[in-house]
Amino acid sequence: MCIFCQIINKEIDSEVIYEDDEIIAFNDIAPKAKTHVLIVPRKHIETIKDLKTEEGDNALVGKMVAVAQKIGKEKNLEGYQLTFNVGKSAGQIVFHIHLHLISNG
Ligand code: 5GP
Ligand code: ZN
């Protein structure tokens, strides 16, 4: 099972800041800025390249962005970066899709 599936199953501890029936968000273990949150669907999808429209994955990605917006609002962030690393050559190291929310305020 992948590391994010283990976090989702609470087999590995993380600092959870949001969760619902489809999505969990937790602090990155190696933050690149003051705020660095990972927004992760409970469904295991390896990369953005593997999204399946017919399984509702596009809507799921839309929900991930909506969760990012909610967290940004709650943390009162003026600006933030939202990033998907797609594939090894782009720096993806965990092969379970996740949206990075990165901000210094
Ligand atoms: P990627 O490079 O795949 O887009 O990003 C993976 C992110 O997951 C990295 O920023 C890394 O620090 C984070 N990460 C890897 N393992 C763990 C972990 O066990 N717990 C948490 N909270 N973050 C992790
Ligand atoms: Zn997984």
PDB file of C-alpha atoms and ligand atoms in Angstrom:
ATOM      1  CA  MET A   1       0.000   0.000   0.000  1.00  0.00           C
ATOM      2  CA  CYS A   2       1.356   3.478  -0.834  1.00  0.00           C
ATOM      3  CA  ILE A   3       2.444   5.911   1.869  1.00  0.00           C
ATOM      4  CA  PHE A   4      -0.537   8.241   1.348  1.00  0.00           C
ATOM      5  CA  CYS A   5      -2.977   5.302   1.485  1.00  0.00           C
ATOM      6  CA  GLN A   6      -1.353   4.410   4.817  1.00  0.00           C
ATOM      7  CA  ILE A   7      -1.847   8.003   6.019  1.00  0.00           C
ATOM      8  CA  ILE A   8      -5.488   7.888   4.827  1.00  0.00           C
ATOM      9  CA  ASN A   9      -5.963   4.600   6.745  1.00  0.00           C
ATOM     10  CA  LYS A  10      -4.341   6.202   9.821  1.00  0.00           C
ATOM     11  CA  GLU A  11      -1.601   3.551   9.804  1.00  0.00           C
ATOM     12  CA  ILE A  12       0.917   6.402   9.606  1.00  0.00           C
ATOM     13  CA  ASP A  13       0.480   9.576  11.667  1.00  0.00           C
ATOM     14  CA  SER A  14       0.073  12.956  10.016  1.00  0.00           C
ATOM     15  CA  GLU A  15      -1.142  16.401  10.987  1.00  0.00           C
ATOM     16  CA  VAL A  16      -4.599  16.291   9.441  1.00  0.00           C
ATOM     17  CA  ILE A  17      -6.115  19.707   8.848  1.00  0.00           C
ATOM     18  CA  TYR A  18      -9.168  18.730   6.791  1.00  0.00           C
ATOM     19  CA  GLU A  19     -11.030  15.549   5.918  1.00  0.00           C
ATOM     20  CA  ASP A  20     -14.304  14.458   4.401  1.00  0.00           C
ATOM     21  CA  ASP A  21     -15.581  11.288   2.733  1.00  0.00           C
ATOM     22  CA  GLU A  22     -13.479  11.865  -0.411  1.00  0.00           C
ATOM     23  CA  ILE A  23     -10.508  14.025   0.560  1.00  0.00           C
ATOM     24  CA  ILE A  24      -7.929  14.405   3.307  1.00  0.00           C
ATOM     25  CA  ALA A  25      -5.463  17.287   3.751  1.00  0.00           C
ATOM     26  CA  PHE A  26      -2.410  17.185   5.999  1.00  0.00           C
ATOM     27  CA  ASN A  27       0.806  19.112   6.558  1.00  0.00           C
ATOM     28  CA  ASP A  28       3.780  18.136   4.398  1.00  0.00           C
ATOM     29  CA  ILE A  29       6.475  16.411   6.457  1.00  0.00           C
ATOM     30  CA  ALA A  30       9.189  18.563   4.805  1.00  0.00           C
ATOM     31  CA  PRO A  31       7.521  21.971   4.357  1.00  0.00           C
ATOM     32  CA  LYS A  32       8.884  24.211   1.590  1.00  0.00           C
ATOM     33  CA  ALA A  33       7.222  27.327   3.098  1.00  0.00           C
ATOM     34  CA  LYS A  34       5.396  28.486   6.257  1.00  0.00           C
ATOM     35  CA  THR A  35       2.279  26.711   5.011  1.00  0.00           C
ATOM     36  CA  HIS A  36       2.689  23.506   3.009  1.00  0.00           C
ATOM     37  CA  VAL A  37      -0.391  21.327   2.898  1.00  0.00           C
ATOM     38  CA  LEU A  38      -1.010  18.246   0.766  1.00  0.00           C
ATOM     39  CA  ILE A  39      -4.573  17.745  -0.454  1.00  0.00           C
ATOM     40  CA  VAL A  40      -5.141  14.085  -1.268  1.00  0.00           C
ATOM     41  CA  PRO A  41      -8.147  12.092  -2.514  1.00  0.00           C
ATOM     42  CA  ARG A  42      -8.926   8.893  -0.588  1.00  0.00           C
ATOM     43  CA  LYS A  43      -9.086   7.138  -3.964  1.00  0.00           C
ATOM     44  CA  HIS A  44      -5.663   5.828  -5.022  1.00  0.00           C
ATOM     45  CA  ILE A  45      -4.830   7.334  -8.433  1.00  0.00           C
ATOM     46  CA  GLU A  46      -1.147   7.184  -9.328  1.00  0.00           C
ATOM     47  CA  THR A  47      -0.746  10.365 -11.366  1.00  0.00           C
ATOM     48  CA  ILE A  48      -2.796  13.064 -13.058  1.00  0.00           C
ATOM     49  CA  LYS A  49      -2.126  11.117 -16.268  1.00  0.00           C
ATOM     50  CA  ASP A  50      -4.282   8.285 -14.881  1.00  0.00           C
ATOM     51  CA  LEU A  51      -7.455  10.341 -14.264  1.00  0.00           C
ATOM     52  CA  LYS A  52     -10.584   8.640 -15.589  1.00  0.00           C
ATOM     53  CA  THR A  53     -13.439  10.962 -16.527  1.00  0.00           C
ATOM     54  CA  GLU A  54     -15.878   8.032 -16.553  1.00  0.00           C
ATOM     55  CA  GLU A  55     -15.067   7.319 -12.876  1.00  0.00           C
ATOM     56  CA  GLY A  56     -15.695  10.923 -11.820  1.00  0.00           C
ATOM     57  CA  ASP A  57     -12.024  11.741 -11.333  1.00  0.00           C
ATOM     58  CA  ASN A  58     -12.288  15.188 -12.943  1.00  0.00           C
ATOM     59  CA  ALA A  59     -14.938  16.183 -10.405  1.00  0.00           C
ATOM     60  CA  LEU A  60     -12.690  14.807  -7.661  1.00  0.00           C
ATOM     61  CA  VAL A  61      -9.835  17.061  -8.787  1.00  0.00           C
ATOM     62  CA  GLY A  62     -12.294  19.974  -8.754  1.00  0.00           C
ATOM     63  CA  LYS A  63     -13.087  19.111  -5.126  1.00  0.00           C
ATOM     64  CA  MET A  64      -9.374  19.085  -4.304  1.00  0.00           C
ATOM     65  CA  VAL A  65      -9.117  22.661  -5.592  1.00  0.00           C
ATOM     66  CA  ALA A  66     -12.227  23.618  -3.605  1.00  0.00           C
ATOM     67  CA  VAL A  67     -10.581  22.195  -0.447  1.00  0.00           C
ATOM     68  CA  ALA A  68      -7.453  24.253  -1.221  1.00  0.00           C
ATOM     69  CA  GLN A  69      -9.636  27.361  -1.491  1.00  0.00           C
ATOM     70  CA  LYS A  70     -11.273  26.558   1.868  1.00  0.00           C
ATOM     71  CA  ILE A  71      -7.919  26.034   3.604  1.00  0.00           C
ATOM     72  CA  GLY A  72      -6.538  29.246   2.079  1.00  0.00           C
ATOM     73  CA  LYS A  73      -9.549  31.128   3.406  1.00  0.00           C
ATOM     74  CA  GLU A  74      -9.351  29.529   6.871  1.00  0.00           C
ATOM     75  CA  LYS A  75      -5.646  30.327   7.139  1.00  0.00           C
ATOM     76  CA  ASN A  76      -6.306  33.823   5.807  1.00  0.00           C
ATOM     77  CA  LEU A  77      -3.671  33.434   3.093  1.00  0.00           C
ATOM     78  CA  GLU A  78      -3.313  36.361   0.705  1.00  0.00           C
ATOM     79  CA  GLY A  79      -1.645  34.160  -1.899  1.00  0.00           C
ATOM     80  CA  TYR A  80      -0.589  30.581  -2.447  1.00  0.00           C
ATOM     81  CA  GLN A  81       0.767  28.206  -5.047  1.00  0.00           C
ATOM     82  CA  LEU A  82      -1.188  25.110  -6.048  1.00  0.00           C
ATOM     83  CA  THR A  83       0.981  22.467  -7.695  1.00  0.00           C
ATOM     84  CA  PHE A  84       0.624  18.971  -9.097  1.00  0.00           C
ATOM     85  CA  ASN A  85       3.906  17.256  -9.879  1.00  0.00           C
ATOM     86  CA  VAL A  86       3.108  14.811 -12.675  1.00  0.00           C
ATOM     87  CA  GLY A  87       5.615  12.025 -13.279  1.00  0.00           C
ATOM     88  CA  LYS A  88       9.079  11.250 -11.990  1.00  0.00           C
ATOM     89  CA  SER A  89      10.856  13.724 -14.276  1.00  0.00           C
ATOM     90  CA  ALA A  90       8.660  16.533 -12.878  1.00  0.00           C
ATOM     91  CA  GLY A  91       9.629  15.652  -9.304  1.00  0.00           C
ATOM     92  CA  GLN A  92       6.744  13.380  -8.303  1.00  0.00           C
ATOM     93  CA  ILE A  93       7.972  11.045  -5.573  1.00  0.00           C
ATOM     94  CA  VAL A  94       4.671   9.813  -4.130  1.00  0.00           C
ATOM     95  CA  PHE A  95       2.554   8.052  -6.753  1.00  0.00           C
ATOM     96  CA  HIS A  96      -0.867   8.877  -5.290  1.00  0.00           C
ATOM     97  CA  ILE A  97      -2.124  12.190  -6.645  1.00  0.00           C
ATOM     98  CA  HIS A  98      -1.841  15.195  -4.352  1.00  0.00           C
ATOM     99  CA  LEU A  99      -2.176  18.940  -4.671  1.00  0.00           C
ATOM    100  CA  HIS A 100       0.516  20.995  -2.921  1.00  0.00           C
ATOM    101  CA  LEU A 101      -0.753  24.206  -1.279  1.00  0.00           C
ATOM    102  CA  ILE A 102       2.316  26.311  -0.551  1.00  0.00           C
ATOM    103  CA  SER A 103       2.331  29.781   0.980  1.00  0.00           C
ATOM    104  CA  ASN A 104       4.306  32.213   3.066  1.00  0.00           C
ATOM    105  CA  GLY A 105       1.218  34.215   3.857  1.00  0.00           C
TER     106      GLY A 105
HETATM  107  P1  5GP B   1       5.727  15.023  -4.745  1.00  0.00           P
HETATM  108  O1  5GP B   1       7.175  15.349  -4.972  1.00  0.00           O
HETATM  109  O2  5GP B   1       5.424  13.553  -4.978  1.00  0.00           O
HETATM  110  O3  5GP B   1       4.793  15.931  -5.493  1.00  0.00           O
HETATM  111  O4  5GP B   1       5.463  15.352  -3.239  1.00  0.00           O
HETATM  112  C1  5GP B   1       5.409  14.417  -2.209  1.00  0.00           C
HETATM  113  C2  5GP B   1       5.409  15.186  -0.907  1.00  0.00           C
HETATM  114  O5  5GP B   1       5.058  14.293   0.112  1.00  0.00           O
HETATM  115  C3  5GP B   1       6.774  15.782  -0.551  1.00  0.00           C
HETATM  116  O6  5GP B   1       6.660  17.198  -0.418  1.00  0.00           O
HETATM  117  C4  5GP B   1       7.123  15.091   0.761  1.00  0.00           C
HETATM  118  O7  5GP B   1       7.770  15.941   1.692  1.00  0.00           O
HETATM  119  C5  5GP B   1       5.774  14.624   1.270  1.00  0.00           C
HETATM  120  N1  5GP B   1       5.814  13.410   2.077  1.00  0.00           N
HETATM  121  C6  5GP B   1       6.473  12.244   1.771  1.00  0.00           C
HETATM  122  N2  5GP B   1       6.280  11.325   2.728  1.00  0.00           N
HETATM  123  C7  5GP B   1       5.472  11.912   3.655  1.00  0.00           C
HETATM  124  C8  5GP B   1       4.917  11.451   4.893  1.00  0.00           C
HETATM  125  O8  5GP B   1       5.123  10.319   5.337  1.00  0.00           O
HETATM  126  N3  5GP B   1       4.131  12.315   5.584  1.00  0.00           N
HETATM  127  C9  5GP B   1       3.876  13.582   5.115  1.00  0.00           C
HETATM  128  N4  5GP B   1       3.088  14.359   5.884  1.00  0.00           N
HETATM  129  N5  5GP B   1       4.379  14.048   3.968  1.00  0.00           N
HETATM  130  C10 5GP B   1       5.167  13.222   3.242  1.00  0.00           C
HETATM  131 ZN    ZN B   2      -2.287   5.431  -2.410  1.00  0.00          ZN
END
